[in-house]
Coordinates of C-alpha atoms in Angstrom, one line a residue:
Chain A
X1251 CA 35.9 105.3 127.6
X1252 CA 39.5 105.2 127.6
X1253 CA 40.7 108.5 125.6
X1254 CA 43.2 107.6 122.7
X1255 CA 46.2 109.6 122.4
X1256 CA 46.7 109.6 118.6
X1257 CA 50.6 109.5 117.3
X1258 CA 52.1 112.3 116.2
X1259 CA 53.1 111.7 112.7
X1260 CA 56.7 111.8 111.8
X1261 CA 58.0 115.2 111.8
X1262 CA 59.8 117.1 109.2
X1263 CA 63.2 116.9 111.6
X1264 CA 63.0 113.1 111.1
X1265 CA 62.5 112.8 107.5
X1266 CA 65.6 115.3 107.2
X1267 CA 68.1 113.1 109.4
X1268 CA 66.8 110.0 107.6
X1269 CA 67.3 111.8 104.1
X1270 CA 71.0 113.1 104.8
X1271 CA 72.1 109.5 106.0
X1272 CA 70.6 108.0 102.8
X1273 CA 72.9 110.5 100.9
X1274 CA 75.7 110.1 103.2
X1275 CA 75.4 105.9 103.1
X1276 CA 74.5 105.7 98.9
X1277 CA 77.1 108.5 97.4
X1278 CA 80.3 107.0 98.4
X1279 CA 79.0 103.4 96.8
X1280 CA 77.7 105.2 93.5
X1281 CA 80.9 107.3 93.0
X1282 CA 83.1 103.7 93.3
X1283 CA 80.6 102.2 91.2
X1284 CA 80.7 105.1 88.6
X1285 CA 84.4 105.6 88.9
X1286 CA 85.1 101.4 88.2
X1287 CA 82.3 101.2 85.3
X1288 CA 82.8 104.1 83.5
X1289 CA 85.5 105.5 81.5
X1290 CA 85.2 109.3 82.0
X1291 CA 87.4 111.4 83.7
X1292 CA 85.4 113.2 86.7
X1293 CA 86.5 116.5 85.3
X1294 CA 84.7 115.7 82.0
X1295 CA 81.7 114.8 83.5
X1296 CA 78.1 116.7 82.8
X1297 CA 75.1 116.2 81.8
X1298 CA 76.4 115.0 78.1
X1299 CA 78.2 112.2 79.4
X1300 CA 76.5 110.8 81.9
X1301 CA 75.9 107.7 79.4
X1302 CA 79.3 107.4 78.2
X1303 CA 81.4 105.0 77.8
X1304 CA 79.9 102.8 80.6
X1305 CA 82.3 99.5 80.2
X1306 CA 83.3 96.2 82.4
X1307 CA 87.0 96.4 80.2
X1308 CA 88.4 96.9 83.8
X1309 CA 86.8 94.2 85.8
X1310 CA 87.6 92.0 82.5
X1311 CA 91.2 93.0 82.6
X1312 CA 91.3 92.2 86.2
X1313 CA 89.8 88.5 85.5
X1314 CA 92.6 88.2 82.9
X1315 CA 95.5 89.2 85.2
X1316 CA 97.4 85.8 86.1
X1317 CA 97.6 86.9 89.7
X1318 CA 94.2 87.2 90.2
X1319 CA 93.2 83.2 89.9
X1320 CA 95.4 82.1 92.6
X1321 CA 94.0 84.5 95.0
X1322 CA 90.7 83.8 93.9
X1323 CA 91.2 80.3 94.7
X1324 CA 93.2 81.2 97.8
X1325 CA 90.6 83.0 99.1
X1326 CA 87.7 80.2 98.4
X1327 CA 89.9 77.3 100.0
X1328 CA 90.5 79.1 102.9
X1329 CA 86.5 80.0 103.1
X1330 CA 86.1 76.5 102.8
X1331 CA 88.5 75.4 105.8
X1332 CA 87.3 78.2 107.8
X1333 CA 83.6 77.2 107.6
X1334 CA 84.3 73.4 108.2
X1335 CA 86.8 75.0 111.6
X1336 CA 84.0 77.4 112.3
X1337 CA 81.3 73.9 112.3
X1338 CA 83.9 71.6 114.0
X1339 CA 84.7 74.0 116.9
X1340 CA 81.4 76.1 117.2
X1341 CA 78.7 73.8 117.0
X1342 CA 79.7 71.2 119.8
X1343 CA 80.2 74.0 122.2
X1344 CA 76.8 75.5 121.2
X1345 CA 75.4 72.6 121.5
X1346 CA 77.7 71.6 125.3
X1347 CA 76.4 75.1 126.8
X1348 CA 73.0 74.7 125.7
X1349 CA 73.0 70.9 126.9
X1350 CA 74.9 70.6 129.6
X1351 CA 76.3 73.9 131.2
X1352 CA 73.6 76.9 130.7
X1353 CA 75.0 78.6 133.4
X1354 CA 78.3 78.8 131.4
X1355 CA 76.5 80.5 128.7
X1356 CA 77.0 83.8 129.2
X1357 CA 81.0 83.0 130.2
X1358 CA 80.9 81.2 126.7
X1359 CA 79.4 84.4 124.9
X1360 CA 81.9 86.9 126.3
X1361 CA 84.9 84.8 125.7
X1362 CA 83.7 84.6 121.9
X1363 CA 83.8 88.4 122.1
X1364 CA 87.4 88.5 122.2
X1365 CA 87.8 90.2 118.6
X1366 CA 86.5 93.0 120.1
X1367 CA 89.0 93.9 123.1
X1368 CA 92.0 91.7 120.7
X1369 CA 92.5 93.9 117.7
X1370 CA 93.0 91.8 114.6
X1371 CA 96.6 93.6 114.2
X1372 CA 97.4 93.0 118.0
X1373 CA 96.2 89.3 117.4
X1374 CA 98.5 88.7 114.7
X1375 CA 101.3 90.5 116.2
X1376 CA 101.3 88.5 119.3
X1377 CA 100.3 85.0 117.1
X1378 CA 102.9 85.9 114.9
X1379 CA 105.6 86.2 117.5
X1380 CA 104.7 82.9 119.3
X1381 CA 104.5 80.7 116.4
X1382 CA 108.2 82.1 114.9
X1383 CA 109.8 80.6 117.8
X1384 CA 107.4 77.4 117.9
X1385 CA 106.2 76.2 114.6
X1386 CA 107.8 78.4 111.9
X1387 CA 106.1 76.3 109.2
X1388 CA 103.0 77.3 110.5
X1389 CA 102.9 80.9 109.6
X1390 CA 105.0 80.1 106.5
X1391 CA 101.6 77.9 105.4
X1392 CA 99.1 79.8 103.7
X1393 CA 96.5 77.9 105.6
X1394 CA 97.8 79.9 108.9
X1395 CA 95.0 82.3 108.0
X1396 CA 92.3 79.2 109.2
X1397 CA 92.2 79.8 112.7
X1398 CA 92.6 83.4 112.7
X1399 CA 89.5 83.7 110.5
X1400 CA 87.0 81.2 113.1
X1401 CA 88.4 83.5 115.9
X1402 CA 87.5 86.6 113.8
X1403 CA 84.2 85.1 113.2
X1404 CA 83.7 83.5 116.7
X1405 CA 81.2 86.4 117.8
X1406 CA 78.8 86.1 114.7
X1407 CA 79.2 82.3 114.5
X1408 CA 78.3 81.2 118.3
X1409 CA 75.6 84.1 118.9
X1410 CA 74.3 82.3 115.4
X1411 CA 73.9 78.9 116.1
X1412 CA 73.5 79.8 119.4
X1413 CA 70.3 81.3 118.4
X1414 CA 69.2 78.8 116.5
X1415 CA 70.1 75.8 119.0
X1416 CA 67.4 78.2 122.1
X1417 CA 64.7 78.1 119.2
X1418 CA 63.7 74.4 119.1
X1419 CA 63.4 72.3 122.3
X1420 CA 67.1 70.4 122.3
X1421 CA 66.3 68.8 125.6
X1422 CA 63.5 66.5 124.7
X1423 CA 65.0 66.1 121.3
X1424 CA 68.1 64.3 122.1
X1425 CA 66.5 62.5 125.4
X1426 CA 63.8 61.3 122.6
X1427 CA 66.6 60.0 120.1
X1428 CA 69.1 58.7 123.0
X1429 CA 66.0 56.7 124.1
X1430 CA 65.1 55.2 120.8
X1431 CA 69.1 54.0 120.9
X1432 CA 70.7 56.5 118.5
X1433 CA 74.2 56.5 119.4
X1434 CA 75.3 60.5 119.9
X1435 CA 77.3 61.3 116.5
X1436 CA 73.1 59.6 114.8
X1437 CA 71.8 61.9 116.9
X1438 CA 73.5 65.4 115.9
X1439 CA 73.7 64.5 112.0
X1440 CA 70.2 63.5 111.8
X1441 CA 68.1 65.2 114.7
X1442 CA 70.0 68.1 115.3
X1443 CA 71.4 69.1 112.4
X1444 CA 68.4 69.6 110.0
X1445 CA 66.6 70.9 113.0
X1446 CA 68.9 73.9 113.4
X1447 CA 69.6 74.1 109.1
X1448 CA 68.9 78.2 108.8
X1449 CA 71.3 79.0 111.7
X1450 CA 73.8 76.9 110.4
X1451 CA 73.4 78.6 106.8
X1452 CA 73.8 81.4 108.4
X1453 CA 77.0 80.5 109.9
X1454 CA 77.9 79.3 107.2
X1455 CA 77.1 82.4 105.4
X1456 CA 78.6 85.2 108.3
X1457 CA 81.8 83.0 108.4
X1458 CA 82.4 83.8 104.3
X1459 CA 81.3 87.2 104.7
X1460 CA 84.7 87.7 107.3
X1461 CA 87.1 85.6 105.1
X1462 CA 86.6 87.5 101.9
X1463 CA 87.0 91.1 103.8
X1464 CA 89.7 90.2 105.8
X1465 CA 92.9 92.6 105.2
X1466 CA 95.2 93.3 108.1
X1467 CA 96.0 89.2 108.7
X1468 CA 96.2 88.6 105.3
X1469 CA 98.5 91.7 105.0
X1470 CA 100.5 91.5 107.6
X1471 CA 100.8 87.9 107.2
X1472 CA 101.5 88.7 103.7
X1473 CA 98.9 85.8 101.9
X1474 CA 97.7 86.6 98.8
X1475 CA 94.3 86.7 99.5
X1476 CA 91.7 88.4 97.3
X1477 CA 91.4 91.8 99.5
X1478 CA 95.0 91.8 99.1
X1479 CA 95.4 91.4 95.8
X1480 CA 92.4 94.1 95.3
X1481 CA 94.7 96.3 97.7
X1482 CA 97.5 96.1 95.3
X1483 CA 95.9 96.1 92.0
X1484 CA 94.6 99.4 92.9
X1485 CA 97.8 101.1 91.5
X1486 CA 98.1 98.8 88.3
X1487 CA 94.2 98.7 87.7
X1488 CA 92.7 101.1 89.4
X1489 CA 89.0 100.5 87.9
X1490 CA 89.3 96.9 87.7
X1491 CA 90.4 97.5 91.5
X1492 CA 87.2 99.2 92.4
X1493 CA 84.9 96.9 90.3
X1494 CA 86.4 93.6 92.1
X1495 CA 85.4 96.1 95.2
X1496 CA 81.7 96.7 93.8
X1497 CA 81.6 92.7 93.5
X1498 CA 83.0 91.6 96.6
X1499 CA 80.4 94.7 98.6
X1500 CA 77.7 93.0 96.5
X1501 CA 78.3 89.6 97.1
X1502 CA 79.1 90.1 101.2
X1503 CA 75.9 92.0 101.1
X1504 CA 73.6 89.2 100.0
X1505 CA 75.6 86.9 101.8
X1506 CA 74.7 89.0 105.1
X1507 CA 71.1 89.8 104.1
X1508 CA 70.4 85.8 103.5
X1509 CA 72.2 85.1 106.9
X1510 CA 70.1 87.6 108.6
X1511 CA 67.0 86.7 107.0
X1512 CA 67.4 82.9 108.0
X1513 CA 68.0 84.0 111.3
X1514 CA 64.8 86.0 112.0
X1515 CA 63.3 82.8 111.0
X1516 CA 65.2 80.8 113.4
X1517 CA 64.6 83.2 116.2
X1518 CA 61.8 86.1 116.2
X1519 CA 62.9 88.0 118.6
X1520 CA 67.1 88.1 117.9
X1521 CA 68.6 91.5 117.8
X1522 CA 72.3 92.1 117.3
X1523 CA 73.7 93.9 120.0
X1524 CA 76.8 94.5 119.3
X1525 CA 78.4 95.4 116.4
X1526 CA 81.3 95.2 113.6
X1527 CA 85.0 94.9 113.2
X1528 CA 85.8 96.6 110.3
Chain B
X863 CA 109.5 96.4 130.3
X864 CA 111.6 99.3 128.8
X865 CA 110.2 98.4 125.4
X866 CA 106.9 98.8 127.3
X867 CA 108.1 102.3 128.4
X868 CA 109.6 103.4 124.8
X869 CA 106.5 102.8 123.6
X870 CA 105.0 105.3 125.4
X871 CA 107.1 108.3 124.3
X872 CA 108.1 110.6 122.3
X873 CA 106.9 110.0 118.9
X874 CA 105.2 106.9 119.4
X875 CA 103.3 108.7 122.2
X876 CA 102.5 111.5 119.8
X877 CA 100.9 108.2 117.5
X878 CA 99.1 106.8 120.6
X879 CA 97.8 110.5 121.1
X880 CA 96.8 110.8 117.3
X881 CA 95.2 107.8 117.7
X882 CA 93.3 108.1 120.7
X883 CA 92.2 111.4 119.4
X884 CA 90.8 110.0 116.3
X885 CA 88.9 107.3 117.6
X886 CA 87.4 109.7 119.9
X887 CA 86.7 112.1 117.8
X888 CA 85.4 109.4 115.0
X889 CA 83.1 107.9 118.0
X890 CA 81.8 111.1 119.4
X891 CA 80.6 112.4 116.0
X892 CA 79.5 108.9 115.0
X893 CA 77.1 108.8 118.7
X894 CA 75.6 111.7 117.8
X895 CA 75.1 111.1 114.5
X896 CA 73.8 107.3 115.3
X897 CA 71.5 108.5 117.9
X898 CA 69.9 111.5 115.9
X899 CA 69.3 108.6 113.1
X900 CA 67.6 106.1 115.3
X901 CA 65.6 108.7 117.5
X902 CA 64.5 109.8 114.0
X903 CA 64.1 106.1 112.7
X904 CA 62.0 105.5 115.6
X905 CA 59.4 108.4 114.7
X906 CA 58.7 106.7 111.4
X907 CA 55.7 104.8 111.8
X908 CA 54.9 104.5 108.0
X909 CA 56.2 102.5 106.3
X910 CA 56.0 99.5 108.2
X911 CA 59.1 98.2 106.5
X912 CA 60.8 101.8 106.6
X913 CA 62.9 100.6 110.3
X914 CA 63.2 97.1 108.9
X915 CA 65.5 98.0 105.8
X916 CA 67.2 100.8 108.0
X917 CA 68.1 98.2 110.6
X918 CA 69.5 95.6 107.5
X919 CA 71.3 98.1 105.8
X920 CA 72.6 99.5 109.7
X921 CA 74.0 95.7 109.4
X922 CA 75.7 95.3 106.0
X923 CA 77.3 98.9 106.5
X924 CA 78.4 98.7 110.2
X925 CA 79.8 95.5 109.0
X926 CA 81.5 97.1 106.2
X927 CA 85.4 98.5 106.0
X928 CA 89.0 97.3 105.0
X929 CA 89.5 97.9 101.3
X930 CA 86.5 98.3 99.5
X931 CA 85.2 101.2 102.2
X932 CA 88.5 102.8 101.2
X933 CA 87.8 103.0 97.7
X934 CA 84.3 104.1 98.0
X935 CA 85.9 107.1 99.7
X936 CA 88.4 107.7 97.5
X937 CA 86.2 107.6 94.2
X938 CA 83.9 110.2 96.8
X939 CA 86.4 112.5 98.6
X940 CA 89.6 112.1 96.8
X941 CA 91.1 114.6 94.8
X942 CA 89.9 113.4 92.0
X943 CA 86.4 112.2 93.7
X944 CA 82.8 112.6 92.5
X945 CA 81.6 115.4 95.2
X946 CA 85.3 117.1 95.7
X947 CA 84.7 117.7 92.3
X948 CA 80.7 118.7 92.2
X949 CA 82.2 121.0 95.3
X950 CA 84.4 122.6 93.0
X951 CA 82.0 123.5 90.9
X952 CA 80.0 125.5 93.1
X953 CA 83.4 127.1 94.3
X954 CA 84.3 125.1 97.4
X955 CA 87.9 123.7 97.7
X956 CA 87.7 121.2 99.8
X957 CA 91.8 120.4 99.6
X958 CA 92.3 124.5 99.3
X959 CA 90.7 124.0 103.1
X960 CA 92.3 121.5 104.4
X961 CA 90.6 118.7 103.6
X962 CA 92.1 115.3 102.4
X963 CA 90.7 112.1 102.1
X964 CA 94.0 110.6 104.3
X965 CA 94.6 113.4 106.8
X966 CA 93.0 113.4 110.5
X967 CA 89.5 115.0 109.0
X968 CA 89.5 112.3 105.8
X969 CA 89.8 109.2 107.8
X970 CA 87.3 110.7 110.4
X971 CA 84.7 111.1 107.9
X972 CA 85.4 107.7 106.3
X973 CA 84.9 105.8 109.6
X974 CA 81.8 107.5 110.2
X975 CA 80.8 104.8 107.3
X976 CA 81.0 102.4 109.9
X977 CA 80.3 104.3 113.3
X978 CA 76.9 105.3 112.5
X979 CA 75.3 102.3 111.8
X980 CA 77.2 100.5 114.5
X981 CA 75.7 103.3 117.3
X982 CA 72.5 102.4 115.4
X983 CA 72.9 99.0 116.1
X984 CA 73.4 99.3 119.7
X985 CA 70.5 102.0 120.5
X986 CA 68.2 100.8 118.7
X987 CA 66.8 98.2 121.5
X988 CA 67.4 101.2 123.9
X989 CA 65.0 103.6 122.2
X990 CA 62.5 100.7 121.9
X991 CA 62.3 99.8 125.4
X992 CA 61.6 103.6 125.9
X993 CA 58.1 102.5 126.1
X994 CA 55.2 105.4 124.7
X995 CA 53.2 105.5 128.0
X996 CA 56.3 107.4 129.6
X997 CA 55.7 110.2 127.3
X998 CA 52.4 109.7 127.6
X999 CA 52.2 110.5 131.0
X1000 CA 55.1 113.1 131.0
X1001 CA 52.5 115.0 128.5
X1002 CA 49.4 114.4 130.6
X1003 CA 51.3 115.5 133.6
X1004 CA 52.1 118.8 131.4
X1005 CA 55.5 118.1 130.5
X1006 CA 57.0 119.7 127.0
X1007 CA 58.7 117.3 124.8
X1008 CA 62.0 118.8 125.9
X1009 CA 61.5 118.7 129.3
X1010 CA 60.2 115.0 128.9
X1011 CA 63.5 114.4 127.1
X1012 CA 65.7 116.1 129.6
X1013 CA 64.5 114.1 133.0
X1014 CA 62.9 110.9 131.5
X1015 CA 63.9 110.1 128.2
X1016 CA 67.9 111.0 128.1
X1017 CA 68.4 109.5 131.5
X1018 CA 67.3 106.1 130.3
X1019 CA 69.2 106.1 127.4
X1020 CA 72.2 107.5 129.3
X1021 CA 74.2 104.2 129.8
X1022 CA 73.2 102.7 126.3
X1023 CA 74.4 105.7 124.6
X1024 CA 77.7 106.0 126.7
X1025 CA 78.3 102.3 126.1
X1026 CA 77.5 103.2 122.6
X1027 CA 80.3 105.5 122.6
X1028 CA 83.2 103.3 124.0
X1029 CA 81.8 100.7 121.7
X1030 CA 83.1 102.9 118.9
X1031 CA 86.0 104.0 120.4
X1032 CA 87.2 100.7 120.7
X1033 CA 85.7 99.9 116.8
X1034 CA 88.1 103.1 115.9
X1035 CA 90.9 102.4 117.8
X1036 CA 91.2 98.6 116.4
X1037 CA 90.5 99.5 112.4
X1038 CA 93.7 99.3 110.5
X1039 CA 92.6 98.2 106.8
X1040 CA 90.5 101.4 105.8
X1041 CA 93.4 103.7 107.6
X1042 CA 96.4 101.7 105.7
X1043 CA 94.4 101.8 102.0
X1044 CA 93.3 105.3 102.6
X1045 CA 96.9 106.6 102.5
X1046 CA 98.9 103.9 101.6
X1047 CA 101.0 103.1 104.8
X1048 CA 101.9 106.1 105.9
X1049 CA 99.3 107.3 108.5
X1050 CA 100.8 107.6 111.8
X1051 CA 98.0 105.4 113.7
X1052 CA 98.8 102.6 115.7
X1053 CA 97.9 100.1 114.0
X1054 CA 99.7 100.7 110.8
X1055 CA 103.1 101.8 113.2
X1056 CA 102.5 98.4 114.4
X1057 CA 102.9 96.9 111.2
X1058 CA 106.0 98.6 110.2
X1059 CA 107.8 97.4 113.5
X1060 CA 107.0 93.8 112.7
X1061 CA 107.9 93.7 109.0
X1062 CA 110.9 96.3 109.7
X1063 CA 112.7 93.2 111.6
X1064 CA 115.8 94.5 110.3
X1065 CA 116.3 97.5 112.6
X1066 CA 117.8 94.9 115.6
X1067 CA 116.1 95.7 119.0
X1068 CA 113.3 97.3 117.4
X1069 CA 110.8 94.8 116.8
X1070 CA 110.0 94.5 120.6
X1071 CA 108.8 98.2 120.0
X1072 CA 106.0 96.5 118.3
X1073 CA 104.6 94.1 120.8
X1074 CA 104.4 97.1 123.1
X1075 CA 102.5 98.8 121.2
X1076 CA 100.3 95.5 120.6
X1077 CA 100.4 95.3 124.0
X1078 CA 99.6 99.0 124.5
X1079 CA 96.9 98.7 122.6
X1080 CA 94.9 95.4 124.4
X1081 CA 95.2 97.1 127.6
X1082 CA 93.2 100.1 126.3
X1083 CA 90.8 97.9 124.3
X1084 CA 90.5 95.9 127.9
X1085 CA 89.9 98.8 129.5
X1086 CA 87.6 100.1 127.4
X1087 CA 85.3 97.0 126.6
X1088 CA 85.6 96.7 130.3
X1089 CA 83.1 99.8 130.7
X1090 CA 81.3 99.3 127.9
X1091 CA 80.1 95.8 129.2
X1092 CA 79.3 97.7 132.2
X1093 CA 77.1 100.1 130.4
X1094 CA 75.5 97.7 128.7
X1095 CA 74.2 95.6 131.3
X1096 CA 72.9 98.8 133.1
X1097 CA 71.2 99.6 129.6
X1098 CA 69.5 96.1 129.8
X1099 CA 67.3 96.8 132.6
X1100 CA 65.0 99.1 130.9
X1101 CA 64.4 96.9 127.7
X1102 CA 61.8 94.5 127.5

């Protein structure tokens, strides 16, 4: 008989780490969440007014400011054109590596990674000084911020569908629809795409996640996104400034959860490997 | 060139310095911190989930900065903030010792926000391809936990945790958002010198200044990257 070394349970050293991390990761988002709902000075705070005042008058006064529509809206059009980009470029070359060049795939994937070694303010810096001397209307346009945005998003976007393209067997798939004498744009709307529906999603999804946290293009750009108009409200309405914050952290996060999520079901065994650009 | 060359003196090398020492000291912390975390993630057996909501949340947060990370901070650490203030109660002046939320130590703290989870991120598939029967057989062949750590363990994880570190580095070195919100323009990072070159068009001659330093800036990240993709390819071997 074979003997079974038995597990060690997890020791106390662990549970500590884990414990201080939680505290370190939780605090700062309860303190902005405290400081945008309620309206009591940190001094004055103790155990009798814990329950005080808690109020959205902030976030309210924020919805009421007329500044805060248009960005609102900026910010949703450009999500919209940066997802339909995202779809227009992405998914054919997703689907062209997977097809026809495998051996390109890992050339593909690193060029995608170029947010990483091209900081955002280096990208717009050296964008910025092409296009004055090219297309001045360009950067004048608030739509500029399109293409920015689908490179920003490339390396979530292509690992994504990516993902989700290696999960079903693309091959036979089109050979099976080409045969049956679906002309190629037949073939990707109506075997491809609702094959490969959660990684889209989640493209979908990771692409809105980077528009509506974008600051330094925006900023340096100067568009009136919604991050830059929560940047400047911040000294007007500082609560309202920190509840749009609470929102936006909320919404990104379900945003990010759902895109994950779809992905595991795409594609059991997908880990991220690399990380964030904050 | 001698824009290239101007950007690399002086004061703007004392920013480049400041910089560099930042991100460094931002991605050291932020390895060891992220390493402790998932070596201790990885004990946790029960519950199931337990290593399944760390690695979501590892996600979200690693994923997290700009503006809103800012203000977390500030409603935490500022003067006014919720534990500078608990501190005070309990007699600890955190500004009385040197600590602000927008100085070198402030913005350190605030990108560990982002650094641990993103070291996280990038062990985790390291520590799992550190498979049990290696420890089991360090142990049978009478080897302490330490020892088993020193000459099995740590070397494995050796290039994932190096790349680890660059990987934050770079993550440092390119975050400009948190910095800029944290103290409202004025830091003397890079990035946000950067930005006052470009919009300062006025100054005549200057605004090359600012491409350098762009430029500056991508051949460090190249650099950097470079080796990390290195390191990361010699992690790969070990995982499954």
């Amino acid at each position: 008989m074979a003997t079974v070394i038995s597990r060690s349970k997890t020791p106390l050293w662990a549970w500590v780490v884990i414990t201080l991390a939680a505290i370190f990761f939780i605090l700062p988002m309860l303190a902005m969440a405290r400081f945008a709902f309620q309206r009591v000075p940190v001094a004055l705070l103790g155990r009798n007014t814990l329950f005080d005042r808690w109020t959205l008058d902030g976030l309210v006064d924020m919805f009421r400011d007329p500044d805060f529509r248009p960005a609102l809206w900026l910010s949703l059009r450009i999500s919209v054109l940066t997802v339909a980009l995202t779809l227009l470029v992405m998914l054919p070359t997703a689907l062209w590596v997977n097809v026809q060049a495998p051996r390109l795939r890992s050339m593909v994937e690193t060029a995608t990674l170029l947010p990483y070694v091209v900081p955002p303010i280096a990208l717009v810096v050296g964008a910025g000084g092409a296009f004055r001397n090219l297309a001045p209307w360009f950067l004048r346009s608030d739509y500029c911020l399109v293409p920015f945005y689908a490179v920003l998003a490339m390396p979530f976007t292509f690992r994504s569908l990516d993902t989700g393209l290696r999960s079903i067997d693309l091959k036979t798939l089109i050979e099976a629809s080409r045969s049956l004498g679906a002309p190629m744009p037949t073939t990707l709307l109506r075997i491809v795409v609702p094959n490969i529906t959660s990684a889209l999603s989640g493209t979908i999804f990771l692409t809105i996640t980077v528009v509506l946290g974008e600051f330094t293009i925006a900023s340096l750009l100067l568009k009136p996104t919604l991050p830059l108009y929560m940047s400047y409200s911040q000294g007007r309405n500082p609560q309202g400034a920190l509840g749009l914050a609470v929102l936006l952290l909320a919404l990104t996060t379900l945003l990010f959860f759902a895109a994950t999520r779809l992905r595991r079901r795409g594609a059991e065994r997908y880990t991220i490997r690399i990380g964030a650009m904050p | 060139m001698s824009a290239m060359r101007e950007a690399v003196t002086g004061t703007y090398l004392d920013s480049f310095l400041y910089t560099i020492k930042l991100s460094a000291l931002s991605a050291l912390l932020g390895a060891i911190c992220g390493a402790l975390l998932t070596a201790a993630v990885m004990r946790v057996e029960r519950p199931a989930w337990a290593r399944q909501v760390v690695s979501s949340f590892a996600g979200v947060a690693a994923n997290l900065g700009g503006i809103p990370l800012a203000f977390a901070f500030l409603a935490t650490l500022g003067t006014q903030g919720l534990v500078t203030k608990a501190l005070s109660w309990f007699g600890m002046d955190l500004v009385g010792a040197g600590f602000t939320i927008s100085n070198f130590a402030g913005i350190t703290v605030v990108y560990l926000y982002f650094q641990i989870p993103l070291m996280f991120l990038v062990t985790l598939p390291a520590f799992e391809g550190l498979r049990p029967t290696w420890r089991e057989a360090a142990a049978n062949l009478g080897a302490s936990p330490t020892r088993y750590w020193r000459h099995v363990g740590l070397p494995i994880l050796a290039p994932s945790l190096l790349g680890g570190f660059l990987l934050l580095f770079a993550n440092a070195f390119s975050a400009y958002a948190t910095a800029y919100a944290l103290s409202s323009g004025g830091a003397r990072l890079i990035p946000v010198q950067i930005r006052f070159f470009l919009q300062g068009n006025t100054i005549t001659g200057k605004d090359n200044l600012g491409y350098a330093m762009a430029a500056w800036m991508i051949i460090i990240m190249v650099a950097v990257m470079g080796a990390y993709l290195l390191f990361r390819r010699r992690s790969e071997q070990w995982q499954p």
